[in-house]
Amino acid sequence: MSDVKIEITGLRKSFGQVEVLSGVDQRIEAGEVVCVIGPSGSGKSTLLRCVNLLEQPTGGRIVVDGIELTDPDTDIDAARTRIGMVFQQFNLFTHLSVLDNLTVAQRKVLGRSRDEAESVARQNLERVGLADRATAMPSQLSGGQQQRVGIARALAMNPDVMLFDEPTSALDPELVGDVLGVMRRLADEGMTMLVVTHEMQFAREVADRVLFMDGGVIVEQGNPAEVIGAPKQERTRSFLARVLDPTHAGE
Amino acid sequence: MAEATRPAKGGMSKRQRAKVGRGVQYVILLALVVVGAVLADWNKIGDAFFNVEVARALFPTVITTALVNTAVYTALGFAFGLGLALLLALMRLSSVGPYRWISGAYIEFFRGLPALLVFLSVGFGIPTAFEGLNLDRNLTIMLSLGIVGSAYMAETIRAGIKAVPGGQLEAARSLGMSHARATTTVVIPQAFRIILPPLTNELILLTKDSSLAFVLGATLSQQELTQFGRSALTSYESMTPILVVGLCYLVITIPLSVLQQRLERRFGPGGNGGQGSGA
């Protein structure tokens, strides 16, 4: 039986006169890992940010876990607690310790007690391999550690789906591996994930499905071997050529 | 090419010339100090500004009454002003048009008025305009200082809120916090860390503005530092009280600066939130 976690229908988004998303349809099932690739300005981050309504869609429907987020009467704050989000710039709360970053929303939004929130926080820090940094401030951590805390913070809310917005793009190359490792384990545990990424290797190995976006639409989609290994569309081929072999892209 | 880096015709390099220039400046400075010390009549100056007898007579009242009053008036005004300023800043950033207009008009109006006018208006205008409404003296001072301070601090707080990266609010919202909750738990605490230096500035300005309470009239026990100094000036016919109360202001403001630096090191941008050094 298929259990649809995220259903996007006819999604449009314009910023002023500029249409960034021109009709996107997508169904993501429970446990699926979907990677979104595409050139900058293709609308992939906007698509992701529409899924938890950080961007208000101009048109179309978004249903997550059976709740229509685009219905104006939906309690968006309650709905967002079930959708974890990881940002390119980490966005850890700089005035709070790592532990407090993980407990603040649990306590103030979910109403968990301090003890419960801290125990959930420590479990999730353990999951991302940072159990020993609970008392550190974000500024004392490396980028890779900050991003793993970002992932743990989202997981502490026990979300049903996780959104990743270019989670490794702001990292030094040698720190990317730790973050991708955490994401890979999460995928193995059966988390439903929508990942905007430039890491083709990750998409190829971890994704169940890859979406190639360009010009505000999904140009091509399918399993990674097809989309990355043997793209059918010319636009996909030229993008992949530029990404996978940048030194010869001009030829 | 190479000529540009070689010493100029005079034979001195740029560094040598700078060194000589600095030496000349030190000599001039020293000369001025020596001339001043020789020409001045130190006994007369000392008598005018620091007469030990007069200074001794001012204690302990200058501390127990005047300094305490200045501190209390300032604290009242700052507390009220800060609360009002936070409200005004949030109104100014609100998506509700009328809130923005009211806040903007308030700030423009009271930022442009001399504090003395505000003291006069609150102290004498309100009791006249609203008959029977006699404000307590402390309340009048609190309102006057708070009204003036809030107009400045509202802009400072607004700047601080806008300086918090947008990603902080987005992260808080993505965890399910409402806009109001995210603002109070994430944005405002970070904004205050950013604006600690200008806010301390404002507190120091208010400390000095509290001297305007003199226009309201005061009994002996209600005098703050400046008024106390002025009364003493007339009774002792010496400038010493002015020097003493001046030093008393510094007794308030310098510790505030030190406190600000401590807090900044601990909580400010780049600070470690009081966690000590990294593990």
Short mmCIF file of C-alpha atoms in Angstrom, two decimals:
data_model
loop_
_atom_site.label_atom_id
_atom_site.label_comp_id
_atom_site.label_asym_id
_atom_site.label_seq_id
_atom_site.Cartn_x
_atom_site.Cartn_y
_atom_site.Cartn_z
CA MET A 1 0.00 0.00 0.00
CA SER A 2 1.38 3.36 -0.92
CA ASP A 3 1.32 6.01 1.76
CA VAL A 4 1.72 9.46 0.22
CA LYS A 5 3.56 11.83 2.57
CA ILE A 6 3.94 14.87 0.36
CA GLU A 7 1.58 15.71 -2.46
CA ILE A 8 2.23 18.79 -4.58
CA THR A 9 -0.31 19.73 -7.23
CA GLY A 10 0.01 22.52 -9.79
CA LEU A 11 2.40 24.50 -7.60
CA ARG A 12 3.16 28.01 -8.83
CA LYS A 13 5.22 30.71 -7.19
CA SER A 14 5.99 34.19 -8.46
CA PHE A 15 8.16 36.89 -6.95
CA GLY A 16 6.63 40.03 -8.42
CA GLN A 17 6.69 39.59 -12.19
CA VAL A 18 9.13 36.70 -12.09
CA GLU A 19 7.59 33.24 -12.09
CA VAL A 20 9.95 30.90 -10.26
CA LEU A 21 7.74 27.81 -10.20
CA SER A 22 5.49 27.23 -13.19
CA GLY A 23 3.36 24.27 -12.24
CA VAL A 24 5.05 21.51 -10.27
CA ASP A 25 3.35 18.20 -9.51
CA GLN A 26 4.92 15.62 -7.25
CA ARG A 27 3.95 12.74 -4.97
CA ILE A 28 6.43 11.52 -2.42
CA GLU A 29 5.69 8.31 -0.56
CA ALA A 30 6.61 7.34 2.97
CA GLY A 31 10.26 6.35 3.25
CA GLU A 32 11.16 7.76 -0.13
CA VAL A 33 14.34 9.80 -0.57
CA VAL A 34 13.93 12.31 -3.38
CA CYS A 35 16.83 14.48 -4.50
CA VAL A 36 16.21 17.66 -6.46
CA ILE A 37 19.00 18.80 -8.77
CA GLY A 38 19.20 21.62 -11.26
CA PRO A 39 20.97 24.86 -12.12
CA SER A 40 20.79 27.84 -9.79
CA GLY A 41 17.64 29.83 -10.32
CA SER A 42 15.77 26.73 -11.46
CA GLY A 43 13.34 26.99 -8.54
CA LYS A 44 14.48 23.94 -6.59
CA SER A 45 15.03 25.77 -3.28
CA THR A 46 11.77 27.64 -3.72
CA LEU A 47 9.99 24.33 -4.26
CA LEU A 48 11.44 23.00 -1.01
CA ARG A 49 10.57 26.17 0.91
CA CYS A 50 7.01 26.00 -0.39
CA VAL A 51 6.59 22.52 1.09
CA ASN A 52 6.60 23.97 4.63
CA LEU A 53 5.19 27.30 3.51
CA LEU A 54 8.29 29.35 4.29
CA GLU A 55 7.35 30.67 0.86
CA GLN A 56 3.67 31.23 0.29
CA PRO A 57 2.74 29.58 -3.03
CA THR A 58 1.03 31.77 -5.61
CA GLY A 59 -1.09 28.85 -6.74
CA GLY A 60 -1.55 25.11 -6.35
CA ARG A 61 -1.99 22.69 -3.47
CA ILE A 62 0.46 21.22 -0.99
CA VAL A 63 -0.63 18.34 1.21
CA VAL A 64 1.74 16.90 3.80
CA ASP A 65 0.64 13.94 5.89
CA GLY A 66 -2.95 14.41 4.75
CA ILE A 67 -3.04 18.04 5.91
CA GLU A 68 -3.51 20.67 3.21
CA LEU A 69 -0.98 23.38 4.06
CA THR A 70 -2.26 25.71 1.36
CA ASP A 71 -5.69 25.83 3.02
CA PRO A 72 -5.72 29.25 4.75
CA ASP A 73 -7.51 27.73 7.75
CA THR A 74 -4.79 25.16 8.42
CA ASP A 75 -2.79 25.73 11.61
CA ILE A 76 0.53 26.11 9.83
CA ASP A 77 2.55 26.17 13.05
CA ALA A 78 1.17 22.79 14.12
CA ALA A 79 1.72 21.36 10.66
CA ARG A 80 5.33 22.55 10.58
CA THR A 81 6.22 20.59 13.71
CA ARG A 82 5.90 17.43 11.58
CA ILE A 83 8.14 18.79 8.81
CA GLY A 84 11.82 19.05 9.70
CA MET A 85 13.90 21.56 7.78
CA VAL A 86 17.66 21.81 7.40
CA PHE A 87 19.10 25.02 5.97
CA GLN A 88 22.10 25.75 3.79
CA GLN A 89 23.36 28.29 6.36
CA PHE A 90 22.51 25.99 9.33
CA ASN A 91 20.62 28.82 11.09
CA LEU A 92 21.40 27.54 14.56
CA PHE A 93 20.15 29.92 17.26
CA THR A 94 23.42 31.69 17.97
CA HIS A 95 22.45 32.81 21.48
CA LEU A 96 21.64 29.30 22.69
CA SER A 97 23.85 26.32 23.49
CA VAL A 98 23.65 23.23 21.33
CA LEU A 99 21.39 21.54 23.88
CA ASP A 100 19.08 24.56 24.12
CA ASN A 101 18.92 24.74 20.32
CA LEU A 102 17.45 21.25 20.44
CA THR A 103 15.14 21.75 23.40
CA VAL A 104 13.67 25.24 22.90
CA ALA A 105 11.03 24.27 20.34
CA GLN A 106 10.30 20.93 21.99
CA ARG A 107 9.45 22.75 25.19
CA LYS A 108 7.73 25.85 23.83
CA VAL A 109 5.90 24.27 20.91
CA LEU A 110 5.35 20.64 21.86
CA GLY A 111 5.06 21.40 25.57
CA ARG A 112 7.55 18.74 26.61
CA SER A 113 9.06 18.95 30.07
CA ARG A 114 12.68 20.00 30.44
CA ASP A 115 13.73 16.46 31.34
CA GLU A 116 11.95 14.89 28.43
CA ALA A 117 13.19 17.52 25.97
CA GLU A 118 16.77 17.11 27.15
CA SER A 119 16.63 13.36 26.91
CA VAL A 120 15.21 13.55 23.36
CA ALA A 121 17.88 16.15 22.52
CA ARG A 122 20.70 13.96 23.79
CA GLN A 123 19.43 10.95 21.84
CA ASN A 124 19.44 13.00 18.66
CA LEU A 125 22.87 14.48 19.33
CA GLU A 126 24.03 10.89 19.73
CA ARG A 127 22.47 10.09 16.35
CA VAL A 128 24.53 12.78 14.61
CA GLY A 129 27.67 11.94 16.58
CA LEU A 130 27.82 15.08 18.70
CA ALA A 131 26.73 13.87 22.12
CA ASP A 132 29.86 15.42 23.66
CA ARG A 133 29.15 18.95 22.36
CA ALA A 134 25.82 19.53 24.13
CA THR A 135 27.10 22.48 26.18
CA ALA A 136 29.01 24.17 23.34
CA MET A 137 27.81 27.34 21.69
CA PRO A 138 27.20 27.18 17.91
CA SER A 139 30.09 29.60 17.27
CA GLN A 140 32.47 27.06 18.81
CA LEU A 141 31.57 24.36 16.29
CA SER A 142 32.84 23.72 12.78
CA GLY A 143 30.43 24.12 9.88
CA GLY A 144 29.99 20.38 9.58
CA GLN A 145 29.21 20.08 13.28
CA GLN A 146 26.78 22.99 13.10
CA GLN A 147 24.93 21.36 10.25
CA ARG A 148 24.71 18.07 12.13
CA VAL A 149 23.27 19.98 15.09
CA GLY A 150 20.82 21.55 12.60
CA ILE A 151 19.74 18.06 11.57
CA ALA A 152 19.47 16.91 15.18
CA ARG A 153 17.40 20.01 16.05
CA ALA A 154 14.90 19.15 13.31
CA LEU A 155 14.84 15.47 14.31
CA ALA A 156 14.16 16.32 17.96
CA MET A 157 10.65 17.37 16.94
CA ASN A 158 10.02 13.80 15.66
CA PRO A 159 9.09 14.95 12.16
CA ASP A 160 7.44 12.70 9.57
CA VAL A 161 9.33 14.22 6.68
CA MET A 162 12.62 16.05 6.41
CA LEU A 163 13.48 18.83 3.97
CA PHE A 164 17.14 19.59 3.21
CA ASP A 165 17.97 22.83 1.42
CA GLU A 166 21.48 22.40 -0.02
CA PRO A 167 22.72 21.16 3.36
CA THR A 168 26.37 20.83 2.33
CA SER A 169 26.79 23.82 0.01
CA ALA A 170 28.19 26.11 2.70
CA LEU A 171 30.68 23.56 4.00
CA ASP A 172 34.39 23.13 3.42
CA PRO A 173 34.86 20.07 1.20
CA GLU A 174 36.43 17.93 3.92
CA LEU A 175 33.40 18.44 6.21
CA VAL A 176 30.78 17.41 3.66
CA GLY A 177 31.23 13.71 4.28
CA ASP A 178 30.13 13.79 7.94
CA VAL A 179 26.88 15.53 7.07
CA LEU A 180 26.13 13.27 4.12
CA GLY A 181 26.88 10.27 6.34
CA VAL A 182 24.25 11.40 8.84
CA MET A 183 21.75 11.90 6.02
CA ARG A 184 22.50 8.50 4.56
CA ARG A 185 21.84 6.82 7.92
CA LEU A 186 18.60 8.75 8.21
CA ALA A 187 17.56 7.51 4.78
CA ASP A 188 18.43 3.95 5.78
CA GLU A 189 16.21 4.30 8.85
CA GLY A 190 13.29 4.98 6.51
CA MET A 191 12.87 8.77 6.87
CA THR A 192 10.95 10.46 4.08
CA MET A 193 13.37 13.01 2.66
CA LEU A 194 13.27 15.76 0.06
CA VAL A 195 16.80 16.96 -0.59
CA VAL A 196 17.93 19.86 -2.75
CA THR A 197 21.56 19.13 -3.45
CA HIS A 198 24.56 19.45 -5.73
CA GLU A 199 26.09 16.24 -4.41
CA MET A 200 25.57 13.97 -7.41
CA GLN A 201 27.34 11.07 -5.75
CA PHE A 202 24.93 11.25 -2.81
CA ALA A 203 21.92 11.51 -5.11
CA ARG A 204 23.13 8.56 -7.13
CA GLU A 205 23.71 6.31 -4.11
CA VAL A 206 20.99 7.33 -1.67
CA ALA A 207 18.06 8.72 -3.63
CA ASP A 208 15.13 6.57 -4.68
CA ARG A 209 14.23 9.20 -7.21
CA VAL A 210 15.94 12.22 -8.71
CA LEU A 211 14.13 15.29 -10.04
CA PHE A 212 15.92 17.57 -12.47
CA MET A 213 14.44 21.06 -12.42
CA ASP A 214 15.04 23.91 -14.81
CA GLY A 215 13.06 27.05 -15.53
CA GLY A 216 10.55 26.43 -12.76
CA VAL A 217 9.41 22.99 -13.91
CA ILE A 218 10.49 19.39 -13.40
CA VAL A 219 12.21 18.58 -16.68
CA GLU A 220 13.07 14.96 -15.97
CA GLN A 221 12.64 12.50 -13.15
CA GLY A 222 13.26 8.88 -12.42
CA ASN A 223 15.66 6.63 -10.58
CA PRO A 224 19.16 8.06 -10.19
CA ALA A 225 20.74 5.64 -12.63
CA GLU A 226 18.42 6.94 -15.34
CA VAL A 227 18.45 10.66 -14.59
CA ILE A 228 22.12 11.02 -13.65
CA GLY A 229 23.50 8.01 -15.52
CA ALA A 230 21.55 8.24 -18.78
CA PRO A 231 19.58 11.50 -19.00
CA LYS A 232 17.06 11.69 -21.80
CA GLN A 233 16.62 15.46 -21.94
CA GLU A 234 19.19 17.72 -23.53
CA ARG A 235 18.88 20.25 -20.66
CA THR A 236 19.65 17.52 -18.11
CA ARG A 237 22.63 16.32 -20.12
CA SER A 238 24.17 19.77 -20.43
CA PHE A 239 23.61 20.50 -16.72
CA LEU A 240 25.21 17.24 -15.67
CA ALA A 241 28.11 17.80 -18.02
CA ARG A 242 28.76 21.14 -16.36
CA VAL A 243 28.44 19.76 -12.83
CA LEU A 244 30.30 16.49 -13.23
CA ASP A 245 33.13 17.83 -15.37
CA PRO A 246 33.33 21.58 -14.76
CA THR A 247 36.85 22.01 -16.17
CA HIS A 248 35.69 20.94 -19.63
CA ALA A 249 32.24 22.45 -19.46
CA GLY A 250 33.15 25.21 -21.89
CA GLU A 251 34.09 22.82 -24.68
CA MET B 1 59.87 51.35 -10.61
CA ALA B 2 62.58 50.76 -8.04
CA GLU B 3 62.97 54.51 -7.57
CA ALA B 4 59.56 54.74 -5.89
CA THR B 5 60.61 52.44 -3.06
CA ARG B 6 63.99 54.04 -2.50
CA PRO B 7 64.47 56.80 0.13
CA ALA B 8 63.51 60.26 -1.11
CA LYS B 9 66.20 62.90 -1.83
CA GLY B 10 66.47 64.00 1.80
CA GLY B 11 67.81 60.56 2.59
CA MET B 12 64.96 59.64 5.01
CA SER B 13 62.58 56.79 4.38
CA LYS B 14 58.87 57.20 4.94
CA ARG B 15 59.17 55.35 8.22
CA GLN B 16 62.02 57.56 9.45
CA ARG B 17 60.09 60.72 8.61
CA ALA B 18 57.05 59.42 10.54
CA LYS B 19 59.28 58.74 13.52
CA VAL B 20 60.74 62.26 13.51
CA GLY B 21 57.24 63.73 13.09
CA ARG B 22 55.98 61.86 16.13
CA GLY B 23 59.01 63.03 18.18
CA VAL B 24 58.23 66.66 17.34
CA GLN B 25 54.63 66.21 18.44
CA TYR B 26 55.72 64.80 21.82
CA VAL B 27 58.06 67.76 22.38
CA ILE B 28 55.28 70.28 21.64
CA LEU B 29 52.89 68.47 23.97
CA LEU B 30 55.44 68.41 26.77
CA ALA B 31 56.16 72.14 26.28
CA LEU B 32 52.45 72.98 26.56
CA VAL B 33 52.14 71.01 29.78
CA VAL B 34 55.19 72.66 31.31
CA VAL B 35 54.05 76.18 30.33
CA GLY B 36 50.55 75.49 31.72
CA ALA B 37 51.95 74.18 34.99
CA VAL B 38 54.25 77.18 35.45
CA LEU B 39 51.79 79.91 34.49
CA ALA B 40 48.71 78.65 36.33
CA ASP B 41 47.96 79.81 39.85
CA TRP B 42 47.44 76.40 41.34
CA ASN B 43 46.37 77.63 44.75
CA LYS B 44 43.61 79.72 43.28
CA ILE B 45 42.47 76.96 40.97
CA GLY B 46 42.59 74.45 43.76
CA ASP B 47 40.58 76.72 45.98
CA ALA B 48 37.93 77.30 43.32
CA PHE B 49 37.50 73.69 42.25
CA PHE B 50 38.68 71.63 45.13
CA ASN B 51 38.29 73.13 48.55
CA VAL B 52 38.69 70.20 50.93
CA GLU B 53 36.54 71.81 53.63
CA VAL B 54 33.66 72.35 51.23
CA ALA B 55 34.04 68.90 49.73
CA ARG B 56 33.97 67.36 53.20
CA ALA B 57 30.81 69.25 54.10
CA LEU B 58 28.99 67.79 51.09
CA PHE B 59 29.33 64.26 52.38
CA PRO B 60 27.47 62.10 53.06
CA THR B 61 24.35 63.86 51.66
CA VAL B 62 25.77 64.04 48.13
CA ILE B 63 25.85 60.25 48.13
CA THR B 64 22.92 59.26 50.34
CA THR B 65 20.45 61.71 48.79
CA ALA B 66 21.68 63.19 45.52
CA LEU B 67 23.46 60.22 43.97
CA VAL B 68 20.72 57.86 45.09
CA ASN B 69 18.03 60.12 43.62
CA THR B 70 19.85 60.40 40.30
CA ALA B 71 20.19 56.62 40.16
CA VAL B 72 16.54 56.05 41.08
CA TYR B 73 15.19 58.62 38.58
CA THR B 74 17.36 57.17 35.84
CA ALA B 75 16.36 53.61 36.63
CA LEU B 76 12.65 54.51 36.62
CA GLY B 77 12.93 56.41 33.33
CA PHE B 78 15.04 53.75 31.67
CA ALA B 79 12.78 50.88 32.71
CA PHE B 80 9.65 52.62 31.47
CA GLY B 81 11.42 53.92 28.36
CA LEU B 82 12.84 50.51 27.43
CA GLY B 83 9.46 48.82 27.73
CA LEU B 84 7.78 51.52 25.68
CA ALA B 85 10.62 51.45 23.14
CA LEU B 86 10.26 47.70 22.62
CA LEU B 87 6.55 48.15 22.00
CA LEU B 88 7.20 51.04 19.60
CA ALA B 89 9.88 49.09 17.72
CA LEU B 90 7.58 46.09 17.28
CA MET B 91 4.78 48.42 16.15
CA ARG B 92 7.12 50.08 13.66
CA LEU B 93 7.98 46.65 12.20
CA SER B 94 4.38 45.46 12.26
CA SER B 95 2.46 44.53 9.15
CA VAL B 96 -0.47 46.56 10.51
CA GLY B 97 -0.32 49.99 8.89
CA PRO B 98 -1.81 52.11 11.70
CA TYR B 99 0.67 50.62 14.21
CA ARG B 100 3.54 51.68 11.97
CA TRP B 101 2.13 55.19 11.52
CA ILE B 102 1.46 55.78 15.22
CA SER B 103 4.90 54.53 16.18
CA GLY B 104 6.62 56.52 13.43
CA ALA B 105 4.81 59.72 14.40
CA TYR B 106 5.64 59.23 18.09
CA ILE B 107 9.31 58.66 17.38
CA GLU B 108 9.64 61.63 15.03
CA PHE B 109 7.82 63.87 17.49
CA PHE B 110 9.61 63.06 20.73
CA ARG B 111 13.01 62.52 19.16
CA GLY B 112 12.89 66.09 17.94
CA LEU B 113 11.89 67.79 21.20
CA PRO B 114 14.32 68.99 23.86
CA ALA B 115 13.94 66.82 26.95
CA LEU B 116 13.33 69.98 28.99
CA LEU B 117 10.11 70.66 27.06
CA VAL B 118 8.90 67.15 27.78
CA PHE B 119 9.58 67.60 31.50
CA LEU B 120 7.66 70.89 31.50
CA SER B 121 4.76 69.41 29.52
CA VAL B 122 4.41 66.35 31.71
CA GLY B 123 5.09 68.19 34.96
CA PHE B 124 2.86 71.20 34.42
CA GLY B 125 0.82 70.47 31.30
CA ILE B 126 -0.83 67.24 32.41
CA PRO B 127 -2.05 68.50 35.82
CA THR B 128 -3.49 71.57 34.09
CA ALA B 129 -5.03 69.77 31.15
CA PHE B 130 -6.55 66.94 33.18
CA GLU B 131 -7.87 68.54 36.29
CA GLY B 132 -7.51 66.45 39.39
CA LEU B 133 -4.84 64.29 37.80
CA ASN B 134 -1.89 65.05 40.01
CA LEU B 135 1.03 62.89 39.11
CA ASP B 136 3.39 61.84 41.84
CA ARG B 137 6.82 63.49 41.37
CA ASN B 138 8.62 60.19 40.77
CA LEU B 139 5.95 59.20 38.28
CA THR B 140 6.37 62.49 36.45
CA ILE B 141 10.10 61.96 36.17
CA MET B 142 9.62 58.38 35.07
CA LEU B 143 7.18 59.41 32.35
CA SER B 144 9.27 62.35 31.14
CA LEU B 145 12.57 60.50 30.96
CA GLY B 146 10.84 57.41 29.58
CA ILE B 147 9.05 59.33 26.84
CA VAL B 148 12.27 60.96 25.69
CA GLY B 149 14.38 57.81 25.99
CA SER B 150 11.82 55.56 24.31
CA ALA B 151 11.85 57.60 21.11
CA TYR B 152 15.58 56.99 20.70
CA MET B 153 15.63 53.46 22.01
CA ALA B 154 12.77 52.39 19.73
CA GLU B 155 14.96 53.10 16.71
CA THR B 156 17.91 51.34 18.32
CA ILE B 157 15.82 48.25 19.05
CA ARG B 158 14.33 48.29 15.57
CA ALA B 159 17.81 48.37 14.08
CA GLY B 160 18.82 45.48 16.35
CA ILE B 161 15.83 43.38 15.32
CA LYS B 162 16.56 44.02 11.66
CA ALA B 163 20.20 43.06 12.19
CA VAL B 164 19.24 39.53 13.29
CA PRO B 165 19.68 37.34 10.19
CA GLY B 166 16.39 36.32 8.57
CA GLY B 167 17.43 32.67 8.76
CA GLN B 168 16.98 32.78 12.54
CA LEU B 169 13.28 33.60 12.21
CA GLU B 170 12.87 31.03 9.43
CA ALA B 171 14.51 28.32 11.52
CA ALA B 172 12.25 29.13 14.46
CA ARG B 173 9.14 29.14 12.24
CA SER B 174 10.18 25.84 10.62
CA LEU B 175 10.19 24.28 14.10
CA GLY B 176 6.56 25.29 14.53
CA MET B 177 6.94 28.50 16.52
CA SER B 178 4.40 31.20 15.80
CA HIS B 179 5.70 34.55 14.60
CA ALA B 180 5.19 36.05 18.05
CA ARG B 181 6.88 33.15 19.82
CA ALA B 182 9.82 33.18 17.41
CA THR B 183 10.19 36.92 17.90
CA THR B 184 10.25 36.72 21.68
CA THR B 185 12.41 33.61 22.09
CA VAL B 186 14.84 33.94 19.18
CA VAL B 187 14.86 37.37 17.55
CA ILE B 188 14.59 39.79 20.49
CA PRO B 189 17.22 38.08 22.69
CA GLN B 190 19.66 38.24 19.78
CA ALA B 191 18.70 41.83 18.95
CA PHE B 192 19.46 42.96 22.51
CA ARG B 193 22.90 41.35 22.36
CA ILE B 194 23.59 43.33 19.19
CA ILE B 195 22.39 46.67 20.59
CA LEU B 196 24.05 46.43 23.98
CA PRO B 197 26.55 49.26 23.23
CA PRO B 198 24.01 51.84 21.93
CA LEU B 199 21.59 50.88 24.69
CA THR B 200 24.25 51.56 27.30
CA ASN B 201 24.80 54.89 25.58
CA GLU B 202 21.14 55.66 26.01
CA LEU B 203 21.23 54.74 29.69
CA ILE B 204 24.17 57.09 30.22
CA LEU B 205 22.35 59.88 28.36
CA LEU B 206 19.32 59.37 30.57
CA THR B 207 21.51 59.50 33.68
CA LYS B 208 22.52 63.00 32.65
CA ASP B 209 19.02 63.99 31.49
CA SER B 210 17.68 63.13 34.94
CA SER B 211 19.20 66.46 36.02
CA LEU B 212 16.26 68.12 34.25
CA ALA B 213 14.06 67.06 37.14
CA PHE B 214 15.05 70.39 38.69
CA VAL B 215 12.32 72.17 36.70
CA LEU B 216 9.73 70.28 38.71
CA GLY B 217 11.03 71.79 41.93
CA ALA B 218 12.37 69.63 44.72
CA THR B 219 12.54 69.41 48.47
CA LEU B 220 15.99 68.81 49.92
CA SER B 221 15.45 65.09 50.00
CA GLN B 222 14.32 65.06 46.35
CA GLN B 223 17.39 66.77 44.91
CA GLU B 224 19.41 64.86 42.39
CA LEU B 225 23.10 65.47 41.75
CA THR B 226 23.02 68.55 39.54
CA GLN B 227 20.46 70.43 41.61
CA PHE B 228 22.26 69.45 44.79
CA GLY B 229 25.47 70.81 43.29
CA ARG B 230 23.85 74.08 42.28
CA SER B 231 22.36 74.69 45.72
CA ALA B 232 25.70 73.93 47.34
CA LEU B 233 27.39 76.25 44.87
CA THR B 234 25.39 79.19 46.15
CA SER B 235 25.76 78.34 49.83
CA TYR B 236 29.54 77.73 49.75
CA GLU B 237 30.55 80.18 47.00
CA SER B 238 32.94 77.58 45.63
CA MET B 239 33.01 75.50 42.46
CA THR B 240 33.94 72.47 44.53
CA PRO B 241 30.39 71.06 44.68
CA ILE B 242 30.29 71.06 40.88
CA LEU B 243 33.48 69.03 40.74
CA VAL B 244 32.17 66.63 43.39
CA VAL B 245 28.81 66.00 41.74
CA GLY B 246 30.56 65.71 38.39
CA LEU B 247 32.69 62.92 39.82
CA CYS B 248 29.52 61.35 41.23
CA TYR B 249 28.10 61.12 37.69
CA LEU B 250 31.24 59.28 36.67
CA VAL B 251 30.75 56.97 39.64
CA ILE B 252 27.49 55.93 37.94
CA THR B 253 28.50 55.97 34.27
CA ILE B 254 31.95 54.40 34.34
CA PRO B 255 30.76 51.19 36.05
CA LEU B 256 27.98 51.04 33.44
CA SER B 257 30.58 51.12 30.69
CA VAL B 258 32.58 48.42 32.42
CA LEU B 259 29.44 46.33 32.84
CA GLN B 260 28.61 46.79 29.17
CA GLN B 261 32.07 45.61 28.12
CA ARG B 262 31.76 42.57 30.36
CA LEU B 263 28.31 41.67 29.03
CA GLU B 264 29.45 42.27 25.49
CA ARG B 265 32.41 39.98 25.87
CA ARG B 266 30.12 37.36 27.33
CA PHE B 267 26.94 37.60 25.26
CA GLY B 268 27.66 39.92 22.34
CA PRO B 269 28.14 38.85 18.74
CA GLY B 270 31.06 36.47 18.70
CA GLY B 271 30.80 35.97 22.45
CA ASN B 272 30.46 32.52 23.85
CA GLY B 273 27.25 32.99 25.76
CA GLY B 274 28.96 32.63 29.09
CA GLN B 275 30.01 29.06 28.48
CA GLY B 276 33.67 29.63 29.14
CA SER B 277 36.22 28.57 26.58
CA GLY B 278 35.56 25.72 24.19
CA ALA B 279 35.76 22.17 25.48
#
